[in-house]
Coordinates of C-alpha atoms in Angstrom, one line a residue:
X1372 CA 25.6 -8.8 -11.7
X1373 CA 22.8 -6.6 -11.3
X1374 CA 19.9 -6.5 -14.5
X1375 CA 20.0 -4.6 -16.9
X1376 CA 16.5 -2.3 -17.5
X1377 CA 15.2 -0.5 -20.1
X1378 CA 14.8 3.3 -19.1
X1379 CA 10.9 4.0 -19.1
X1380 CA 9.9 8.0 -19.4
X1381 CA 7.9 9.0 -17.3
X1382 CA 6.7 12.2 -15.6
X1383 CA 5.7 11.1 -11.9
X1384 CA 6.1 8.1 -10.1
X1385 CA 2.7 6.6 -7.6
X1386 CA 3.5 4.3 -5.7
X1387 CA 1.5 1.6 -3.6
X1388 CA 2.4 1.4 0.2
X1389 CA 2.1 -2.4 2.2
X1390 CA 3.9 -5.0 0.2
X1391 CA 5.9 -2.5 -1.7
X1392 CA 7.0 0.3 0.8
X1393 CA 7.3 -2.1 4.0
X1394 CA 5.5 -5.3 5.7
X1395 CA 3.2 -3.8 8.4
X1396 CA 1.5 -7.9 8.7
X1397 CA 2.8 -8.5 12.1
X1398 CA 1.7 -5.3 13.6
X1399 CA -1.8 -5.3 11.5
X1400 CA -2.8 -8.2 13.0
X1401 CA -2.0 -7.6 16.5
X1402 CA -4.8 -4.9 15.6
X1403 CA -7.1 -7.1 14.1
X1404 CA -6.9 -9.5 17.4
X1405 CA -6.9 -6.5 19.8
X1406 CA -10.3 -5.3 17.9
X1407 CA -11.9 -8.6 17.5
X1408 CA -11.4 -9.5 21.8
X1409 CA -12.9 -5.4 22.3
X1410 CA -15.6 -7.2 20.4
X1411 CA -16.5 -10.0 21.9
X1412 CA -15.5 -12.2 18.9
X1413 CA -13.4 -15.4 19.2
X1414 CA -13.3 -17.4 16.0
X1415 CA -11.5 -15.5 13.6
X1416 CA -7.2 -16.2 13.6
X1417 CA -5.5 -13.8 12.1
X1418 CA -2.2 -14.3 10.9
X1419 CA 0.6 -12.2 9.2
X1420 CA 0.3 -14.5 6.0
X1421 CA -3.5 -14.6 6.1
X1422 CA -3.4 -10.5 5.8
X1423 CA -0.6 -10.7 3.1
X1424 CA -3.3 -12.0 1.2
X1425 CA -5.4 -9.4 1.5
X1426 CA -3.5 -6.8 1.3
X1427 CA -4.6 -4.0 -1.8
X1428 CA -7.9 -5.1 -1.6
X1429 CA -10.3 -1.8 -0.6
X1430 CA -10.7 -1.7 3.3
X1431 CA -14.5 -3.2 2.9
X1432 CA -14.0 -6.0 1.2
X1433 CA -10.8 -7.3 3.9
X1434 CA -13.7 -6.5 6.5
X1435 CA -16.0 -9.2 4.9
X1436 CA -13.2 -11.5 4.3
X1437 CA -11.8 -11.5 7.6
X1438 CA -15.9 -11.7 9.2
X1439 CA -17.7 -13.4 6.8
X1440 CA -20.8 -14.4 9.6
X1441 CA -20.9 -11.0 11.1
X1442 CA -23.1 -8.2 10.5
X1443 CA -22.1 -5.3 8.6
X1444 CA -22.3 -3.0 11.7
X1445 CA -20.1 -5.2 13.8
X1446 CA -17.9 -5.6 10.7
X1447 CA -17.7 -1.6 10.8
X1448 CA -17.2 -1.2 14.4
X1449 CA -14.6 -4.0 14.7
X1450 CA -12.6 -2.3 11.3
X1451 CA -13.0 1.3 12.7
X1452 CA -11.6 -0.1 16.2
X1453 CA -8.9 -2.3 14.5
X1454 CA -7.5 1.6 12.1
X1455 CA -7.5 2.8 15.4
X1456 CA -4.9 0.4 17.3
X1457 CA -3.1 -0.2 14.3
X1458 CA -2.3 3.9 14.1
X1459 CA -1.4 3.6 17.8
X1460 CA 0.9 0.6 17.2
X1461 CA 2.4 1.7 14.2
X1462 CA 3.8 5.1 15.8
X1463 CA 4.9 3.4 18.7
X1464 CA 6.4 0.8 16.8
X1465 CA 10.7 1.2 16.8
X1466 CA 11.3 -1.8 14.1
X1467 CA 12.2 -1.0 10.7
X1468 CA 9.3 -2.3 8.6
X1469 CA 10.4 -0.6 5.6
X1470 CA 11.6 -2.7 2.7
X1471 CA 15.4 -2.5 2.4
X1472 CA 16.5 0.4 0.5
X1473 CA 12.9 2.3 -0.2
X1474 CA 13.5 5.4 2.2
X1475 CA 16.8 6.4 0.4
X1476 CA 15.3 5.4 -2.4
X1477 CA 12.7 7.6 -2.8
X1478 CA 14.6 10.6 -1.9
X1479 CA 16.8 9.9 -4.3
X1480 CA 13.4 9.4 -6.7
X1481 CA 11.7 12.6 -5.5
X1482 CA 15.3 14.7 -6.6
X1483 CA 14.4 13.3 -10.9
X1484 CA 10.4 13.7 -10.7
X1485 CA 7.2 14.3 -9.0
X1486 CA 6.5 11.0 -6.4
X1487 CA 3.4 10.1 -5.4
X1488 CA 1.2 7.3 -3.1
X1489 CA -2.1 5.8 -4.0
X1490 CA -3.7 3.2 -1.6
X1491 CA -6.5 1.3 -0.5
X1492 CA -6.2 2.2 3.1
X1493 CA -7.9 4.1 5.7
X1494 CA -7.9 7.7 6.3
X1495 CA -4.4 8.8 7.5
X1496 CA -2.4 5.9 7.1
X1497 CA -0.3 7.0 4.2
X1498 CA 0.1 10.0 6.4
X1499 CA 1.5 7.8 9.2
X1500 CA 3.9 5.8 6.8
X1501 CA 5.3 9.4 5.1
X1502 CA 6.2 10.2 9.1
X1503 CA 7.8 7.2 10.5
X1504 CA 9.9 7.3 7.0
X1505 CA 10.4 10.6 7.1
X1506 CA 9.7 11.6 3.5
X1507 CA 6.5 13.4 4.0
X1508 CA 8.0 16.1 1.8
X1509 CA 9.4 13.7 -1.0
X1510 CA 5.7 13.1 -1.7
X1511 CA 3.6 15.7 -4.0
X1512 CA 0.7 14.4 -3.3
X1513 CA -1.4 11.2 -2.1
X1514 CA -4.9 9.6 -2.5
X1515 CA -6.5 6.7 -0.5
X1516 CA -9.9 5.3 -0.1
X1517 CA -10.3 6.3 3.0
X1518 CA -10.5 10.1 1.4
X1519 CA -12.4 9.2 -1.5
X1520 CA -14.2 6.0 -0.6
X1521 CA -13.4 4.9 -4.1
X1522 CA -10.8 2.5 -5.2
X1523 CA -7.8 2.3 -6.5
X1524 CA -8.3 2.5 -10.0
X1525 CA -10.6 6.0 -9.7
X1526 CA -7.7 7.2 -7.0
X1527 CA -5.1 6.9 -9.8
X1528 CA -7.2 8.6 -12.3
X1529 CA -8.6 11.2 -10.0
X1530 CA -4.5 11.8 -8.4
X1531 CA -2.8 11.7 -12.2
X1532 CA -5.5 13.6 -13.8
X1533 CA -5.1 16.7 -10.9
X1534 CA -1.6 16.8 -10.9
X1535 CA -1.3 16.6 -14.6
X1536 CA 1.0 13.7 -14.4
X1537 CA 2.2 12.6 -18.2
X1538 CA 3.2 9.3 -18.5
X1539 CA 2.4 8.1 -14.7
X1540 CA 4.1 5.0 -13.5
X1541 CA 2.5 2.6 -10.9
X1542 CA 4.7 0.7 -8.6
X1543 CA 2.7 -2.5 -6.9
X1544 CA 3.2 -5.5 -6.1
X1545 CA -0.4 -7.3 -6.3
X1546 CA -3.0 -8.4 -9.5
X1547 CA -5.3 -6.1 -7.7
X1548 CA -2.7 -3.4 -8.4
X1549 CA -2.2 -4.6 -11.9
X1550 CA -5.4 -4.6 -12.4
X1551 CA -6.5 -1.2 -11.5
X1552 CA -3.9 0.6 -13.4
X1553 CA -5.3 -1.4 -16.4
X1554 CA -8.5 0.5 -15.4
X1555 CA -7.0 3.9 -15.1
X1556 CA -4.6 3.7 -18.4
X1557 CA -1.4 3.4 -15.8
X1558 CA 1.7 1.4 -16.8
X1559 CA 2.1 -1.1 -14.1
X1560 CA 5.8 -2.1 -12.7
X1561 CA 5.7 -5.1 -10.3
X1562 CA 7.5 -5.0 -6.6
X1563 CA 8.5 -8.6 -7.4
X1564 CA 10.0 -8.7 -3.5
X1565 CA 6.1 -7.9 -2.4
X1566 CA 3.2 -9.9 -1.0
X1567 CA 1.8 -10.8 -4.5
X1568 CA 1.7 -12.6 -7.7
X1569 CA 0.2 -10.3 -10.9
X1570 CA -0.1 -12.1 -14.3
X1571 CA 1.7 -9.5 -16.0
X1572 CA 3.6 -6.3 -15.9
X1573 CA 5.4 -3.8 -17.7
X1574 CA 8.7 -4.3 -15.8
X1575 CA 9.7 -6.7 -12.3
X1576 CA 12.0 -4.6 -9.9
X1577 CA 13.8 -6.9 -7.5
X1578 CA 14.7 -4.5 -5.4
X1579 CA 12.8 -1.2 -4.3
X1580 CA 16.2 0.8 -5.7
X1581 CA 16.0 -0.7 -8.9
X1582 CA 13.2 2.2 -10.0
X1583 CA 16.3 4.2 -10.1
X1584 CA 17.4 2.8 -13.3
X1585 CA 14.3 2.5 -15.0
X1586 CA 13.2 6.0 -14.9

């Protein structure tokens, strides 16, 4: 039997991308290896799990986690390298990494209200993830660190607050996510199939198609 939600109003939906939109670990860190070999660097595993993590966090912060006895310079050649093969291995990718039912989903979404995507990534990666979904014009607009250099909490504020968006929902799946749309004033619904864990949350969706019977 499937659970019953409340209906929440709302007038636009953001949405968060890795751990709620699809798992892009495997490939991510076949980009993180790639970068840290270019590099000369041989001491650092990472895994799939280890990068499920840190997923959310701004691109900075992974960067230190990841090289904790490297420079910041190496730490910014090695990420700018990594955003690079991680673009080229995403588009040539053929798997489905999107989580079951999200693509239909939000075109069905986008046909009710404005959608929109706010992430901590780099520069052109939400791009990338509209294209290989093929919803790039399901989406009304998008912010990401990489633009701004700001994190997710100021992206909310800075994407609701141009678009005029009353009522905004956030859909994450982290406690960084919950946290930030405590910053920005955003009502925070939890991908409970995601990477993370929050300590609270307006409402748990089980499955990415379960937004339609919130909204």
């Amino acid at each position: 039997m499937d659970k019953m939600y409340k209906k929440i109003k709302t007038g636009g939906v953001i949405l968060d991308i890795d751990g709620t939109l699809w798992d892009s670990t495997e490939i991510v860190s076949d980009a993180w290896i790639e970068a840290f070999k270019i590099a000369g660097i041989k001491e650092y595993d990472i895994t799939p799990d280890i990068l499920k993590g840190l997923f959310g966090r701004p691109m900075n912060e992974i960067a230190e986690i990841l090289m904790p006895n490297e420079s910041p310079e190496t730490r910014e050649e090695v990420s700018s390298n990594c955003y690079l093969l991680e673009h080229r291995y995403l588009e040539k990718n053929k798997n489905d990494i999107f989580f079951e039912g999200v693509i239909d989903g939000i075109i069905k979404m986008s046909e009710m209200l404005p959608v929109y995507i706010v992430s901590n990534c780099q520069k052109g990666y939400i791009e990338l993830v509209m294209k290989k979904g093929g919803f790039e014009s399901c989406i009304s607009d998008y912010e990401s660190y990489g633009n701004t250099g700001h994190c997710k909490a100021y992206n909310l504020k800075l994407l609701s607050d141009r678009n005029h968006i009353k009522a905004p929902l956030y859909i994450g799946d982290t406690e960084g996510d919950r946290q930030a749309c405590e910053k920005a004033g955003v009502p925070f619904i939890w991908a409970g199939y995601g990477f993370g864990k929050p300590i609270s949350y307006l409402e748990k969706l089980d499955r990415f198609k379960d937004i339609l019977d919130i909204i």
